[in-house]
Tab-separated table of C-alpha atoms and ligand atoms in Angstrom:
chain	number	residue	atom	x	y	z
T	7	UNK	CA	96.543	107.248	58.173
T	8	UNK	CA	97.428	110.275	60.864
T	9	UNK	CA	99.098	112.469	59.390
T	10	UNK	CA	101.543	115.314	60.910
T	11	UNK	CA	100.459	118.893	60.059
T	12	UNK	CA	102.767	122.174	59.887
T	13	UNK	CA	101.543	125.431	59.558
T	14	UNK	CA	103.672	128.555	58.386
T	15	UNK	CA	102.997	131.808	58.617
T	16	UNK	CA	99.565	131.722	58.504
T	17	UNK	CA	97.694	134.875	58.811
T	18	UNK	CA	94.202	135.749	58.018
T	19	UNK	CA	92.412	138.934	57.791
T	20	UNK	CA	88.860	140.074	57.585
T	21	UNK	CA	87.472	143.094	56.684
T	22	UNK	CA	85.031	144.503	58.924
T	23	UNK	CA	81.796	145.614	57.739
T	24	UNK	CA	83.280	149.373	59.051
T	25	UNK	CA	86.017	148.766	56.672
T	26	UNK	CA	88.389	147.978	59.131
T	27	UNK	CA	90.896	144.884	59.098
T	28	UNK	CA	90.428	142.630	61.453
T	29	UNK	CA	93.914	140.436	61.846
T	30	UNK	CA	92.125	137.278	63.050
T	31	UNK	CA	95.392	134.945	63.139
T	32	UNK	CA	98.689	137.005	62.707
T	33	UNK	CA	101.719	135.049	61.166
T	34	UNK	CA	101.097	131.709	63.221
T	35	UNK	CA	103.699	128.726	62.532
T	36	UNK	CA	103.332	125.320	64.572
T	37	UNK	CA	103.603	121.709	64.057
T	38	UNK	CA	101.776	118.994	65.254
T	39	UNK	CA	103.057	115.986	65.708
T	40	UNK	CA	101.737	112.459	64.053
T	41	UNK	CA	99.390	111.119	66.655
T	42	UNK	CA	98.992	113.954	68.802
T	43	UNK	CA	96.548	115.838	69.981
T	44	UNK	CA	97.032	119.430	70.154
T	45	UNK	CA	94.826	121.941	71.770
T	46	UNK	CA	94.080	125.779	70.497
T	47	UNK	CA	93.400	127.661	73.491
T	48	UNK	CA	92.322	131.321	74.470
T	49	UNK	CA	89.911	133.801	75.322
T	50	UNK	CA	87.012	134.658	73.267
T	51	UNK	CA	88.432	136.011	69.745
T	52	UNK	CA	91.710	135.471	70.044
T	53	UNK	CA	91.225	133.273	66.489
T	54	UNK	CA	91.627	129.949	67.475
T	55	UNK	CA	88.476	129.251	65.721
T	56	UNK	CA	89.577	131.067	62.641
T	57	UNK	CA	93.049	128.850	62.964
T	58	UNK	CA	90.889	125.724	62.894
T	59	UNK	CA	88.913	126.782	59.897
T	60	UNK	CA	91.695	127.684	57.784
T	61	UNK	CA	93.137	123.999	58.965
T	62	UNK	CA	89.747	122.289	57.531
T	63	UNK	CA	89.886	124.937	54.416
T	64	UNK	CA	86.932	126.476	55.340
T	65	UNK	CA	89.028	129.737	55.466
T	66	UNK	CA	91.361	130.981	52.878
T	67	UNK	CA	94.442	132.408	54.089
T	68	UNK	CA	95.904	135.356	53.691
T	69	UNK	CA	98.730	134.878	53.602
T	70	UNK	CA	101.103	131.376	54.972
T	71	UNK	CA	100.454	127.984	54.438
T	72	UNK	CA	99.293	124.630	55.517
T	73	UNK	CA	101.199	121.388	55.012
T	74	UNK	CA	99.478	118.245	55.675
T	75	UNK	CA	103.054	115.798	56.087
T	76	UNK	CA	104.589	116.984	52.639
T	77	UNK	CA	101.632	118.315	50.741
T	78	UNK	CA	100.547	122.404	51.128
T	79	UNK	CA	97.129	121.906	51.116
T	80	UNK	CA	95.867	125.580	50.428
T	81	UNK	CA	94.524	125.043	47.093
T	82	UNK	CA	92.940	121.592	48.124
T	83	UNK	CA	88.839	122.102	49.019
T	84	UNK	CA	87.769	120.792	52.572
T	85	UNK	CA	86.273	117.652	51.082
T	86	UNK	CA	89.386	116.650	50.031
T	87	UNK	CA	92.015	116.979	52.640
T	88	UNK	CA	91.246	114.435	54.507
T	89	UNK	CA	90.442	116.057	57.945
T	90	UNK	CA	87.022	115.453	59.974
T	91	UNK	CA	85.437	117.743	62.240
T	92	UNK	CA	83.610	117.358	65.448
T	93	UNK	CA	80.983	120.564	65.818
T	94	UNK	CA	79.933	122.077	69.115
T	95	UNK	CA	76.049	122.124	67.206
T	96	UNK	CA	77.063	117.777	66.106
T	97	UNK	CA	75.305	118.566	63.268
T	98	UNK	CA	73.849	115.407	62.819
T	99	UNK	CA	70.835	115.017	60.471
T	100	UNK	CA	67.616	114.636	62.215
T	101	UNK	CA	66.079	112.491	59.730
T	102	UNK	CA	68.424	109.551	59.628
T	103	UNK	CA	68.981	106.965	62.499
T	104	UNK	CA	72.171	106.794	64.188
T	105	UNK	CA	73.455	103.605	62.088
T	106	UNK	CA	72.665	106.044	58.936
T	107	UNK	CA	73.952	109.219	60.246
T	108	UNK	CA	77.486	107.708	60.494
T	109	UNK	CA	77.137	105.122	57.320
T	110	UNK	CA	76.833	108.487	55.721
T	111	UNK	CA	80.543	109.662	54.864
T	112	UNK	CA	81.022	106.296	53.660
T	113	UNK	CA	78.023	106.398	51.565
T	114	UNK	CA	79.139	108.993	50.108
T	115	UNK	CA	82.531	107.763	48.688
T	116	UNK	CA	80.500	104.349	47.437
T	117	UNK	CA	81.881	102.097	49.762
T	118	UNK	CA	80.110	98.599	49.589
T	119	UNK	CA	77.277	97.916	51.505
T	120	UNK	CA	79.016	95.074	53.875
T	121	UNK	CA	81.739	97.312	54.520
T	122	UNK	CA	79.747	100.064	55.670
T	123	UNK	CA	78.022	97.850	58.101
T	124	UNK	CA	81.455	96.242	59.724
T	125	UNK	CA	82.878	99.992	59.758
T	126	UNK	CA	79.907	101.614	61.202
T	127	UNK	CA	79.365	99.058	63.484
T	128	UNK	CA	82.780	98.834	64.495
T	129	UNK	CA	82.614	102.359	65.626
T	130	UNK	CA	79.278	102.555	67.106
T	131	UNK	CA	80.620	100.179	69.659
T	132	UNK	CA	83.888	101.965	70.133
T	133	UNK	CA	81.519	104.919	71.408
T	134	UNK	CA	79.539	102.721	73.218
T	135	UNK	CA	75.996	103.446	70.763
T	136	UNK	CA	76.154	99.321	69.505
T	137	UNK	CA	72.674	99.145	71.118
T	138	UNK	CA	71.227	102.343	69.640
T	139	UNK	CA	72.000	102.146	65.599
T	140	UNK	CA	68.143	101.845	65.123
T	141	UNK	CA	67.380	105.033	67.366
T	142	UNK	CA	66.378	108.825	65.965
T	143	UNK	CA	68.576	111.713	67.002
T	144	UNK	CA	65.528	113.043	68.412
T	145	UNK	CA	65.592	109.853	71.147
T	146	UNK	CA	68.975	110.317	72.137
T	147	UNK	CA	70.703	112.528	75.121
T	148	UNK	CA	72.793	115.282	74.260
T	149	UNK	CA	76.320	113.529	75.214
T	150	UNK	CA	74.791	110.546	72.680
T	151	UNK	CA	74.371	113.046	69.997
T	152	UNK	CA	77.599	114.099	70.492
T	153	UNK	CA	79.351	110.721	70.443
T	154	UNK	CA	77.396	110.057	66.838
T	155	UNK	CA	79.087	113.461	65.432
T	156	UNK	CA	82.233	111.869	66.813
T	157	UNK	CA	81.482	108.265	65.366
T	158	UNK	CA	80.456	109.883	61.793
T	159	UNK	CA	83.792	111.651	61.634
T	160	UNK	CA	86.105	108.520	62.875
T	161	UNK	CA	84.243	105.921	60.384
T	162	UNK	CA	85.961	107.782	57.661
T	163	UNK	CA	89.807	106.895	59.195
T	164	UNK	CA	90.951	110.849	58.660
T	165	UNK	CA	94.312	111.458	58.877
T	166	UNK	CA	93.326	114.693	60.945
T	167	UNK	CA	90.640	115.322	63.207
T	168	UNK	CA	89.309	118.336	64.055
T	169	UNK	CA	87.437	119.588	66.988
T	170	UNK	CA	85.552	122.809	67.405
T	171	UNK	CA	84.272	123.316	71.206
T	172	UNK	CA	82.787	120.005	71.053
T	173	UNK	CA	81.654	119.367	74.519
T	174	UNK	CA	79.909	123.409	75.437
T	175	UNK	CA	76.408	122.316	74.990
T	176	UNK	CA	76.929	119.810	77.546
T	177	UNK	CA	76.450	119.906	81.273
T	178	UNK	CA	79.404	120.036	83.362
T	179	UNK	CA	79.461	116.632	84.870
T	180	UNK	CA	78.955	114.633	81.312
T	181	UNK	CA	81.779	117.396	79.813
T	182	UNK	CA	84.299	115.630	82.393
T	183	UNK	CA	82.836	112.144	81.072
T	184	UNK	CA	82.996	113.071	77.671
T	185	UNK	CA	86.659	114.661	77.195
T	186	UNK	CA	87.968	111.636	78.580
T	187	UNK	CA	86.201	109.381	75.851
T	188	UNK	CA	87.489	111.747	73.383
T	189	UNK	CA	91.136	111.527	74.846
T	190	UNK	CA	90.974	107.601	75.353
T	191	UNK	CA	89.629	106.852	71.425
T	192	UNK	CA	92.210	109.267	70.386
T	193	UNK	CA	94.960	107.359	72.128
T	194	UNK	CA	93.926	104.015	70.924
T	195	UNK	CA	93.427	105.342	67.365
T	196	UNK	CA	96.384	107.195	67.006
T	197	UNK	CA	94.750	109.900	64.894
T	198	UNK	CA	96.120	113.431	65.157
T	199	UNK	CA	93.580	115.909	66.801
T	200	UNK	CA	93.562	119.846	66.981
T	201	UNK	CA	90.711	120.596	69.439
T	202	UNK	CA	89.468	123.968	70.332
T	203	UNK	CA	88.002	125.253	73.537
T	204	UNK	CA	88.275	127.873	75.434
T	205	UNK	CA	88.254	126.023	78.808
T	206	UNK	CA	91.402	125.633	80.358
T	207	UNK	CA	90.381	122.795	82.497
T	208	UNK	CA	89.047	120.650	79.900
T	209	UNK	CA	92.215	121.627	77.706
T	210	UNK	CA	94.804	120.536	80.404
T	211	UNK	CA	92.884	117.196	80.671
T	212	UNK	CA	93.182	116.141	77.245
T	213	UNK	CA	96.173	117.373	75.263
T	214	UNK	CA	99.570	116.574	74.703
T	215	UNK	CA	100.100	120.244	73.691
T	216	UNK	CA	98.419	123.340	74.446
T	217	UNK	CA	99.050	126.494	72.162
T	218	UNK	CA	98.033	129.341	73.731
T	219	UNK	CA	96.216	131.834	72.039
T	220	UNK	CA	96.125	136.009	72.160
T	221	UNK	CA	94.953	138.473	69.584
T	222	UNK	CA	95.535	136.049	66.548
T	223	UNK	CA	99.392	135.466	67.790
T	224	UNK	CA	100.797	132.430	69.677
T	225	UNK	CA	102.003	133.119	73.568
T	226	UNK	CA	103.067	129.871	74.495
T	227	UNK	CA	103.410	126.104	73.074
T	228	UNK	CA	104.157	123.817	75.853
T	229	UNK	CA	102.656	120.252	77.262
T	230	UNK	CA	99.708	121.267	80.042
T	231	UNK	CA	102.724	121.182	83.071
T	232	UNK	CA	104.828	123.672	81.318
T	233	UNK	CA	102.803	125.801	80.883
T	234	UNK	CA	101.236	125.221	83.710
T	235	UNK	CA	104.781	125.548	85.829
T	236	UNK	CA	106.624	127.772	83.332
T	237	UNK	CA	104.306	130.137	82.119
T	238	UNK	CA	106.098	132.496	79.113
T	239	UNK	CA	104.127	135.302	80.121
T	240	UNK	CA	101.834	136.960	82.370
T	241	UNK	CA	99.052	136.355	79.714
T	242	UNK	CA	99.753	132.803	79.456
T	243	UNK	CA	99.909	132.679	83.726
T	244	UNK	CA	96.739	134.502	84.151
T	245	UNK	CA	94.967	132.091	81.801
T	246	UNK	CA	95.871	129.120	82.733
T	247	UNK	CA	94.640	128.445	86.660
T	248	UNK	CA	94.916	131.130	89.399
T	249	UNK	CA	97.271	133.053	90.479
T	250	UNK	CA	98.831	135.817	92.369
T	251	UNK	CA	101.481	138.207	90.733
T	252	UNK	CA	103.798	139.493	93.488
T	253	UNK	CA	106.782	142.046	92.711
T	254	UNK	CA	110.275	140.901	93.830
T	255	UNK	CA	114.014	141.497	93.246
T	256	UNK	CA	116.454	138.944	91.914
T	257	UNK	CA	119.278	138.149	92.816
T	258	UNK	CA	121.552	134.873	93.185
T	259	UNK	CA	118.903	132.572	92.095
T	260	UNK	CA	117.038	134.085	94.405
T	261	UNK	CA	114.019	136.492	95.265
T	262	UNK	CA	112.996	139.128	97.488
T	263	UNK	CA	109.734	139.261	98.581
T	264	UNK	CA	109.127	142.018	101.101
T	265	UNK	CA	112.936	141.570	102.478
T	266	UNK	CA	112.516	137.858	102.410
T	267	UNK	CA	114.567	135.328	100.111
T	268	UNK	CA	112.633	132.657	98.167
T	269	UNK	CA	115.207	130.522	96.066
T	270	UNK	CA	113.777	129.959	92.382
T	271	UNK	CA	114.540	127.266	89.727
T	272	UNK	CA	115.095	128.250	86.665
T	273	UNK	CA	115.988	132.342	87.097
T	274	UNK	CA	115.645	134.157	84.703
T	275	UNK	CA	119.524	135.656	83.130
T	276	UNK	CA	119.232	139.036	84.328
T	277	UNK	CA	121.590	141.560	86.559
T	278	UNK	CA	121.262	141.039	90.277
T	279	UNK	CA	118.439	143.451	91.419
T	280	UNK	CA	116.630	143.582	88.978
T	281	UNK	CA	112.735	144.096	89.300
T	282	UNK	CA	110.864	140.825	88.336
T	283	UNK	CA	107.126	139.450	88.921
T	284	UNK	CA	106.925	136.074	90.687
T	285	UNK	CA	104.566	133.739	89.957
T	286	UNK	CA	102.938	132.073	92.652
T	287	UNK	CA	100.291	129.932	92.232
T	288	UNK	CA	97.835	129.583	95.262
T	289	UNK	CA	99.654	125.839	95.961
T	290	UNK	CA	103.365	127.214	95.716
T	291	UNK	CA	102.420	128.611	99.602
T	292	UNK	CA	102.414	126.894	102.309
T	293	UNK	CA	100.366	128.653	105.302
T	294	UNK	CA	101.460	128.340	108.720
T	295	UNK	CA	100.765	129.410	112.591
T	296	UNK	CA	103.695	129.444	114.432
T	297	UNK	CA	105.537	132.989	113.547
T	298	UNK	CA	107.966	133.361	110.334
T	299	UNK	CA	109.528	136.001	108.469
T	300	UNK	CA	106.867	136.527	106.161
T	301	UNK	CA	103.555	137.283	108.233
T	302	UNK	CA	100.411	137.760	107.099
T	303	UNK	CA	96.466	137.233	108.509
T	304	UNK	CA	93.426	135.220	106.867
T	305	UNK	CA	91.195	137.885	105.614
T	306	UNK	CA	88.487	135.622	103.912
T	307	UNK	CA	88.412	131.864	103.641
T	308	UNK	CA	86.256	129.555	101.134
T	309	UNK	CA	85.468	126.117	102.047
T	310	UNK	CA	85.494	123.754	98.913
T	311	UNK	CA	85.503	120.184	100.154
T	312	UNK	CA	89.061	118.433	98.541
T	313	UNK	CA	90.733	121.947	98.952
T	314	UNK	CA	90.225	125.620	101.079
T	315	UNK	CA	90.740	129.054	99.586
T	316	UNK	CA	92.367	131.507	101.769
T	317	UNK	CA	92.736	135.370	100.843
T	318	UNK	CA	95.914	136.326	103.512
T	319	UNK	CA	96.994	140.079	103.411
T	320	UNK	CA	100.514	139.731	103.656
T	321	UNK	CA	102.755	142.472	105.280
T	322	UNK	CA	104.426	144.520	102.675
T	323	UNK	CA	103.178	142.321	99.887
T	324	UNK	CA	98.964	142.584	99.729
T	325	UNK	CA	96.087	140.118	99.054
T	326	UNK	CA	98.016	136.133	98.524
T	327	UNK	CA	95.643	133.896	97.294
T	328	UNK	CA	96.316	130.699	98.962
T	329	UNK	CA	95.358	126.602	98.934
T	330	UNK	CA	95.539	124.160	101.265
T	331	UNK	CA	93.953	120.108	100.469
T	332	UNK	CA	91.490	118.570	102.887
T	333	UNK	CA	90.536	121.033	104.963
T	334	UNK	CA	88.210	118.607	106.555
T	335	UNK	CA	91.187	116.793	107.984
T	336	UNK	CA	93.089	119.785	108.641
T	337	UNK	CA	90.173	122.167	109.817
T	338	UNK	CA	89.401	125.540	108.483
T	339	UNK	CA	91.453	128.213	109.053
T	340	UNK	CA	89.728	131.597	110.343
T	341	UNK	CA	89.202	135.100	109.315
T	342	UNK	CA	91.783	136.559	111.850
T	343	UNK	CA	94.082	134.130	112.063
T	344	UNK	CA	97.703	135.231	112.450
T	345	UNK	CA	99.959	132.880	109.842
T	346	UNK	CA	103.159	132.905	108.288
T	347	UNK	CA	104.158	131.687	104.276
T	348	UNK	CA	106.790	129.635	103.523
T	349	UNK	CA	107.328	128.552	99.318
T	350	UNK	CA	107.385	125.189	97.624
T	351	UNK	CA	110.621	126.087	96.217
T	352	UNK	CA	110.063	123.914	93.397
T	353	UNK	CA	106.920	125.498	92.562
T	354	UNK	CA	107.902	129.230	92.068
T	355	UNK	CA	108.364	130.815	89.034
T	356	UNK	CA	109.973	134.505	87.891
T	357	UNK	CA	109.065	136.768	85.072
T	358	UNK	CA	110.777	139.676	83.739
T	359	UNK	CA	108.941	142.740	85.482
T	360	UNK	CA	108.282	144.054	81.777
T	361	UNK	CA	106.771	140.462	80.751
H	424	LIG	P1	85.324	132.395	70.254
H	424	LIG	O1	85.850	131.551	71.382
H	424	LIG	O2	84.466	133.535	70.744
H	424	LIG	O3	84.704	131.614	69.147
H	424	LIG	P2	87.816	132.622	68.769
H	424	LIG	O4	89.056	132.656	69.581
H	424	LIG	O5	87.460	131.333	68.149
H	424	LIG	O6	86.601	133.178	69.630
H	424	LIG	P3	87.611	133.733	66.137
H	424	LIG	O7	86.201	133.319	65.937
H	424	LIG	O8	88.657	132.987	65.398
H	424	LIG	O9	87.981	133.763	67.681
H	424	LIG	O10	87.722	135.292	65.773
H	424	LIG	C1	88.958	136.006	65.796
H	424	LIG	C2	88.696	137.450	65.392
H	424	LIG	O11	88.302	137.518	64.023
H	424	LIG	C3	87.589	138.125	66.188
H	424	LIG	O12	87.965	139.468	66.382
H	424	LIG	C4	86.397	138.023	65.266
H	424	LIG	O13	85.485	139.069	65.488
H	424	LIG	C5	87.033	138.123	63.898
H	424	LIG	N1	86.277	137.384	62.867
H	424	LIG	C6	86.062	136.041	62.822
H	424	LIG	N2	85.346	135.708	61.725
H	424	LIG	C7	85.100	136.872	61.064
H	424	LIG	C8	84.397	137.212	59.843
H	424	LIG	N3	83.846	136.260	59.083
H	424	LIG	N4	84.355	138.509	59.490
H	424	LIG	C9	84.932	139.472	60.233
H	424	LIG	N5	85.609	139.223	61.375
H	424	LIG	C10	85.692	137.949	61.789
């Protein structure tokens, strides 16, 4: 059965071998929802790992705890809190064939032989491995290995399943294949998922939430467009796609960029003229040649087939990093080239200049 999952206040510390503390998740409290799946997200040791491991109980805490619907599972061994977890290594055993590496689990807990088979079977054709029970791990692709460590860990019907960077040892083109398996099974099984990855792209694509991640604290918890759209910070912003942080002035509902006036959704409350940091992603632009108040000139452009990347130096503002789709239909703009920006109102979005 899924399961919702709350955590409170959970912090965990390490002691370095220096004899330092290393706070590797400060104080985090989240929920995730029944049927969800719920990405940790960040840069390299920010602790989402650590977060996941004290989820599975591989970690103590040291302080906070973890309720699995109405049970705190702290004192509860990883065996028996009914979570899963998907490996970036699969950690599958070489010396059993597929069939036996996910009958395993199930093994285990002395379920009956004909069970095993419809379960196992069951699930090696949700995954698409029917025809390959018989194989080795050693005859399989990497993306099959990967889809047994998934198989073994959904045969056992956990009420939370756990991923750890499951798809880095994979090539890029059978990552984008793969998260979307993992993301359709989900959804058809209903079972609640924390996933970790560092990947932004990959974490966008699958979740319903993302929790953004920074030096063992939460910055944002949002579905992928608001945080996207409505970054909290300039962390969160930077991490999540490109973009280029311009100062401005607010005022009305509206800023200043440069003595131009960009109207914003969603202002934030603060006294007219106030300093603030707009966030404008490289889409929220639109570039064009006929003159405007705010000018600028294409200093370097970047062809990349469904979209181009222009660098404009805009008077009184700098470098903009800009997009614009199909430039095969719309022709490349050149180095040189005298433009003018205009926003996608909708698009914009302000920061406190302190954020
Ligand atoms: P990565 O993407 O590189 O795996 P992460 O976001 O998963 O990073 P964690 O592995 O959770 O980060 O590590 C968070 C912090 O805790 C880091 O500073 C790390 O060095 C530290 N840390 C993790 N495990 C230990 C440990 N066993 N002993 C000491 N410090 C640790």
């Amino acid at each position: 059965m899924a399961t919702d999952l709350r955590i409170d206040r959970l912090r965990k510390e390490f002691q370095s071998p220096g004899g330092e503390t290393v706070v590797a998740v400060n104080d985090v409290s989240l929920r995730i929802e029944k049927g969800s799946l719920v990405t940790l997200l960040g840069p390299s040791g920010c602790g989402k790992t650590t977060l996941l491991r004290l989820i599975a109980g591989f970690e103590e805490p040291t302080a906070g705890s973890v309720y699995f619907g109405d049970r705190r599972v702290n004192d509860e061994a990883p065996n028996v809190r009914d979570t899963a977890m998907v490996f970036q290594s699969y950690a599958i055993f070489p010396h059993l064939n597929v069939f036996e590496n996910v009958a395993f689990g199930l093994r285990m807990k002395r379920v009956s032989g004909r069970e095993v088979r419809r379960r196992v079977d069951h699930v090696l054709d949700l995954v698409g491995l029917g025809r390959m029970a018989a194989r080795a791990p050693s005859q399989l692709s990497g993306g099959q290995q990967q889809r047994v460590a998934l198989a073994r860990c959904i045969v056992m019907e956990p009420g939370l399943l756990l991923f750890d960077e499951p798809l880095s040892n994979l090539d890029a083109k059978l990552r984008e294949q793969m998260r979307l398996e993992i993301r359709d099974l989900q959804q058809r099984l209903g079972i609640t998922s924390v996933y970790v990855t560092h990947d932004q792209v990959e974490a966008m694509s699958i979740s319903d939430v993302l929790v953004v991640m920074h030096d063992g604290t939460v910055e944002q918890i949002g579905s992928p467009s608001q945080v996207y759209a409505r970054p909290a910070n300039r962390f969160v912003a930077d991490f999540i796609g490109k973009v280029n942080f311009v100062k401005a002035t607010l005022a009305a509902g509206a800023v200043t960029v440069a003595g131009v006036r960009w109207p914003v959704p969603d202002a934030p409350d603060l006294p007219d003229g106030s300093p603030v940091t707009l966030v404008l992603r490289p889409e929220a632009v639109r570039l064009s040649a006929t003159e405007g108040p705010l000018a600028g000139t294409i200093r370097r452009t970047v062809f990349l087939g469904n979209h181009a990347e222009y660098v404009v130096s805009v008077d009184g503002v700098g470098d903009v990093l800009v997009d614009e789709p199909n430039p095969i239909d719309a022709g490349m703009r050149r180095p040189g080239d005298k433009v003018s920006l205009s926003p996608v109102s909708g698009s914009l979005h302000v920061l406190p200049a302190t954020s």
